[in-house]
C-alpha positions as a LaTeX table, in Angstrom:
\begin{tabular}{lrrr}
\hline
Residue & $x$ (\AA) & $y$ (\AA) & $z$ (\AA) \\
\hline
Gly1 & 171.15 & 170.66 & 95.50 \\
Gln2 & 170.72 & 167.67 & 98.09 \\
Glu3 & 171.46 & 167.64 & 101.06 \\
Thr4 & 174.47 & 165.84 & 102.30 \\
Gly5 & 175.31 & 163.81 & 105.26 \\
Gly6 & 178.66 & 163.98 & 107.29 \\
Gly7 & 181.58 & 162.76 & 104.73 \\
Gly8 & 179.44 & 164.16 & 101.05 \\
Leu9 & 177.14 & 161.98 & 101.04 \\
Pro10 & 173.81 & 162.82 & 100.35 \\
Ile11 & 170.46 & 162.20 & 102.18 \\
Arg12 & 167.36 & 160.42 & 100.36 \\
Pro13 & 163.98 & 161.75 & 101.72 \\
Arg14 & 161.85 & 159.28 & 103.40 \\
Pro15 & 159.16 & 157.77 & 102.03 \\
Thr16 & 155.47 & 158.48 & 102.76 \\
Pro17 & 154.14 & 155.83 & 104.75 \\
His18 & 150.54 & 155.17 & 102.91 \\
Ala19 & 147.60 & 155.93 & 104.03 \\
Pro20 & 145.28 & 153.16 & 105.27 \\
Arg21 & 142.57 & 151.56 & 103.14 \\
Pro22 & 139.14 & 150.92 & 103.90 \\
His23 & 137.72 & 147.65 & 105.64 \\
Ala24 & 136.09 & 145.78 & 102.24 \\
Gly25 & 132.17 & 145.00 & 102.70 \\
Phe26 & 128.84 & 143.93 & 101.27 \\
Thr27 & 126.36 & 147.04 & 99.69 \\
Leu28 & 122.94 & 147.78 & 101.04 \\
Val29 & 122.76 & 146.47 & 97.59 \\
Glu30 & 124.47 & 143.34 & 97.03 \\
Leu31 & 122.79 & 141.97 & 100.23 \\
Met32 & 119.58 & 142.08 & 99.13 \\
Val33 & 120.29 & 140.22 & 95.49 \\
Val34 & 121.73 & 137.53 & 97.58 \\
Ser35 & 119.18 & 137.12 & 99.39 \\
Ala36 & 116.89 & 137.05 & 97.13 \\
Leu37 & 118.39 & 134.39 & 95.35 \\
Leu38 & 119.00 & 132.67 & 98.58 \\
Met39 & 114.93 & 132.78 & 99.35 \\
Ile40 & 114.58 & 131.35 & 95.64 \\
Val41 & 117.35 & 128.30 & 96.15 \\
Gly42 & 115.49 & 127.49 & 99.18 \\
Gly43 & 111.69 & 128.06 & 97.71 \\
Gly44 & 112.78 & 125.62 & 94.60 \\
Leu45 & 114.42 & 122.54 & 97.72 \\
Leu46 & 110.99 & 122.63 & 99.57 \\
Thr47 & 108.44 & 123.31 & 97.11 \\
Thr48 & 110.22 & 119.77 & 95.35 \\
Phe49 & 110.59 & 118.24 & 99.22 \\
Ile50 & 106.86 & 119.29 & 99.33 \\
Ser51 & 105.19 & 117.56 & 96.21 \\
Gly52 & 107.61 & 114.28 & 96.40 \\
Gln53 & 106.45 & 113.30 & 100.04 \\
Pro54 & 103.44 & 112.22 & 98.85 \\
Ser55 & 104.98 & 109.82 & 95.93 \\
Tyr56 & 107.14 & 108.22 & 98.49 \\
Leu57 & 104.90 & 107.35 & 101.18 \\
Ser58 & 102.94 & 105.88 & 97.92 \\
Ala59 & 105.97 & 103.67 & 97.43 \\
Asp60 & 106.76 & 103.35 & 100.62 \\
Ala61 & 103.23 & 101.82 & 101.75 \\
Tyr62 & 102.97 & 99.95 & 98.21 \\
Val63 & 106.15 & 98.27 & 99.77 \\
Gln64 & 104.29 & 97.98 & 103.20 \\
Val65 & 101.08 & 95.94 & 101.64 \\
Gln66 & 103.44 & 93.86 & 99.18 \\
Gln67 & 105.14 & 92.72 & 102.48 \\
Glu68 & 102.82 & 91.84 & 104.37 \\
Ala69 & 101.39 & 89.46 & 101.64 \\
Arg70 & 104.48 & 87.83 & 100.82 \\
Arg71 & 104.74 & 87.17 & 104.44 \\
Ala72 & 101.70 & 85.83 & 105.06 \\
Phe73 & 101.42 & 83.87 & 102.13 \\
Asp74 & 104.95 & 82.43 & 102.37 \\
Asn75 & 104.02 & 80.90 & 105.42 \\
Met76 & 101.00 & 79.90 & 104.77 \\
Val77 & 101.99 & 77.86 & 102.14 \\
Arg78 & 105.32 & 76.34 & 103.81 \\
Glu79 & 102.69 & 74.27 & 106.33 \\
Leu80 & 99.25 & 73.87 & 104.36 \\
Arg81 & 101.35 & 71.99 & 101.85 \\
Glu82 & 102.15 & 69.24 & 105.43 \\
Ala83 & 98.57 & 69.92 & 106.02 \\
Gly84 & 95.53 & 66.82 & 106.71 \\
Asn85 & 92.49 & 66.62 & 108.36 \\
Val86 & 90.69 & 69.66 & 106.23 \\
Ser87 & 87.09 & 69.03 & 105.83 \\
Pro88 & 84.11 & 71.38 & 104.27 \\
Ala89 & 82.48 & 71.20 & 107.81 \\
Asn90 & 85.92 & 72.61 & 108.78 \\
Val91 & 86.34 & 75.18 & 106.26 \\
Asp92 & 84.64 & 78.85 & 106.07 \\
Thr93 & 85.01 & 82.26 & 104.42 \\
Asn94 & 86.56 & 83.66 & 107.48 \\
Arg95 & 88.77 & 80.49 & 108.91 \\
Leu96 & 90.29 & 77.48 & 108.07 \\
Asn97 & 91.07 & 75.00 & 110.94 \\
Phe98 & 92.96 & 71.92 & 109.53 \\
Gln99 & 96.35 & 69.87 & 111.44 \\
Ile100 & 99.71 & 68.45 & 110.23 \\
Ala101 & 101.71 & 66.39 & 109.39 \\
Leu102 & 103.98 & 65.36 & 112.60 \\
Gly103 & 105.50 & 61.95 & 111.58 \\
Tyr104 & 104.86 & 58.90 & 110.63 \\
Asn105 & 103.87 & 56.05 & 113.97 \\
Thr106 & 105.44 & 58.04 & 115.96 \\
Ala107 & 102.38 & 58.28 & 118.38 \\
Val108 & 100.22 & 55.16 & 119.62 \\
Thr109 & 97.59 & 56.87 & 118.30 \\
Cys110 & 98.75 & 56.71 & 115.52 \\
Pro111 & 100.38 & 53.12 & 114.88 \\
Asn112 & 101.64 & 52.43 & 111.16 \\
Ala113 & 100.25 & 55.96 & 110.15 \\
Ile114 & 100.66 & 59.38 & 110.09 \\
Cys115 & 100.26 & 61.25 & 112.74 \\
Trp116 & 98.07 & 64.87 & 112.56 \\
Gly117 & 98.60 & 67.09 & 115.18 \\
Ser118 & 100.26 & 71.02 & 115.77 \\
Glu119 & 103.37 & 71.59 & 117.80 \\
Asp120 & 101.20 & 71.19 & 121.41 \\
Ala121 & 99.62 & 67.78 & 121.59 \\
Ala122 & 96.86 & 69.41 & 124.49 \\
Lys123 & 96.04 & 71.38 & 121.32 \\
Pro124 & 95.82 & 69.64 & 118.03 \\
Trp125 & 94.28 & 71.83 & 115.59 \\
Val126 & 95.62 & 75.04 & 113.56 \\
His127 & 93.92 & 77.49 & 112.21 \\
Tyr128 & 93.20 & 80.62 & 110.44 \\
Ala129 & 91.44 & 83.79 & 110.87 \\
Thr130 & 91.66 & 87.45 & 111.08 \\
Ile131 & 90.62 & 89.64 & 113.94 \\
Gly132 & 90.05 & 93.19 & 114.32 \\
Thr133 & 89.99 & 96.42 & 111.49 \\
Gly134 & 91.41 & 98.79 & 109.54 \\
Asn135 & 95.01 & 99.47 & 110.33 \\
Ala136 & 94.66 & 96.73 & 113.56 \\
Ala137 & 93.62 & 94.18 & 111.68 \\
Gln138 & 95.05 & 90.69 & 111.54 \\
Leu139 & 95.74 & 87.56 & 109.79 \\
Ile140 & 96.25 & 85.23 & 113.04 \\
Arg141 & 97.51 & 81.82 & 113.32 \\
Trp142 & 96.56 & 79.35 & 116.22 \\
Ile143 & 96.04 & 76.00 & 117.92 \\
Asn144 & 93.53 & 75.26 & 120.00 \\
Thr145 & 91.10 & 71.60 & 121.39 \\
Asn146 & 88.01 & 72.28 & 119.08 \\
Pro147 & 88.67 & 70.74 & 115.39 \\
Ala148 & 85.88 & 74.07 & 114.57 \\
Ala149 & 87.36 & 77.03 & 117.01 \\
Ala150 & 86.85 & 80.45 & 116.55 \\
Trp151 & 89.52 & 83.75 & 118.29 \\
Thr152 & 88.15 & 84.14 & 121.98 \\
Gly153 & 92.08 & 84.97 & 123.01 \\
Gly154 & 91.33 & 88.70 & 122.61 \\
Thr155 & 94.13 & 90.68 & 121.20 \\
Pro156 & 96.94 & 91.65 & 121.08 \\
Cys157 & 97.67 & 87.61 & 119.15 \\
Thr158 & 100.71 & 86.53 & 121.15 \\
Ala159 & 102.46 & 83.68 & 121.70 \\
Ala160 & 101.31 & 83.34 & 125.22 \\
Asn161 & 98.04 & 82.36 & 123.96 \\
Ser162 & 98.96 & 80.05 & 121.53 \\
Cys163 & 98.67 & 82.56 & 118.34 \\
Arg164 & 100.84 & 84.37 & 115.96 \\
Val165 & 100.53 & 87.10 & 113.75 \\
Leu166 & 101.21 & 85.83 & 109.84 \\
Ala167 & 100.36 & 89.49 & 108.54 \\
Asn168 & 98.97 & 92.78 & 108.90 \\
His169 & 96.99 & 95.87 & 107.87 \\
Val170 & 94.65 & 93.03 & 106.25 \\
Glu171 & 91.06 & 94.28 & 104.05 \\
Ser172 & 90.18 & 90.70 & 103.53 \\
Ala173 & 90.91 & 87.10 & 103.79 \\
Gly174 & 88.95 & 84.22 & 102.74 \\
Phe175 & 89.77 & 80.48 & 102.01 \\
Asn176 & 87.71 & 77.92 & 100.11 \\
Tyr177 & 88.75 & 73.61 & 100.54 \\
Ser178 & 88.37 & 71.96 & 97.12 \\
Gly179 & 87.05 & 68.47 & 98.66 \\
Ser180 & 88.39 & 65.43 & 100.29 \\
Gly181 & 89.71 & 64.46 & 95.91 \\
Thr182 & 92.29 & 67.15 & 95.05 \\
Lys183 & 92.94 & 68.40 & 98.19 \\
Val184 & 93.72 & 71.64 & 96.95 \\
Val185 & 92.97 & 74.44 & 99.82 \\
Thr186 & 92.62 & 78.74 & 98.10 \\
Val187 & 93.75 & 81.61 & 99.76 \\
Thr188 & 92.29 & 84.80 & 98.84 \\
Leu189 & 94.13 & 88.01 & 100.97 \\
Gln190 & 94.14 & 91.57 & 100.29 \\
Ile191 & 96.00 & 93.66 & 102.62 \\
Arg192 & 95.39 & 97.83 & 102.40 \\
Tyr193 & 97.26 & 100.28 & 105.08 \\
Arg194 & 95.31 & 103.38 & 106.13 \\
Ser195 & 96.76 & 106.75 & 106.18 \\
Pro196 & 95.63 & 110.63 & 105.66 \\
Leu197 & 98.86 & 111.01 & 104.66 \\
Leu198 & 98.21 & 108.88 & 100.63 \\
Pro199 & 96.68 & 110.34 & 97.81 \\
Ala200 & 93.94 & 108.76 & 97.83 \\
Gly201 & 93.94 & 107.94 & 101.63 \\
Ser202 & 95.08 & 104.35 & 101.98 \\
Gln203 & 97.50 & 102.32 & 99.59 \\
Ser204 & 96.87 & 97.78 & 98.55 \\
Thr205 & 97.38 & 94.80 & 96.85 \\
Pro206 & 94.24 & 93.47 & 94.71 \\
Ala207 & 93.07 & 90.23 & 95.90 \\
Leu208 & 95.54 & 87.78 & 95.92 \\
Thr209 & 95.59 & 84.31 & 95.45 \\
\hline
\end{tabular}
């Protein structure tokens, strides 16, 4: 029979406490498998990044040279449409010299006529030319008193020496004037950016006219 306590009620035995479960964890094999998978995934990502980097750099360089050429042409076309006093004597293959229209009958020297010059009355001639070599080559615009002046301001081209950069990384720039009949200025420009990180060593535009 069962033991009874006071009052004849049976006494239930106390439950035996469960033994504590051991702490769960990874085995050495599981850790090795996970490490191998992580190395494979990481290696794939690294390979993808390395193989895609040249394409990214080429695309970025292509956009850069296109922007440089577009900026130069936008500035020159807008200004040359208002240009005058251009003659073969003031044009060579690397430099263009001209004046821009300042207004009509605005000075004593141009009564009842178009006044020609530049933004500075003391330097009435505008010039385009290239300076520098390689990635440092630039197409610049400056003003001078001499209608056939060559650039002598040194580098860099800044507002302090009446100079402004029209384009960087200039491979070549040429100018041609059709003459007083048609009065057409033809500008040929090529931009080239050089870098050892590029697949071909450089990225360039075609010769743009």
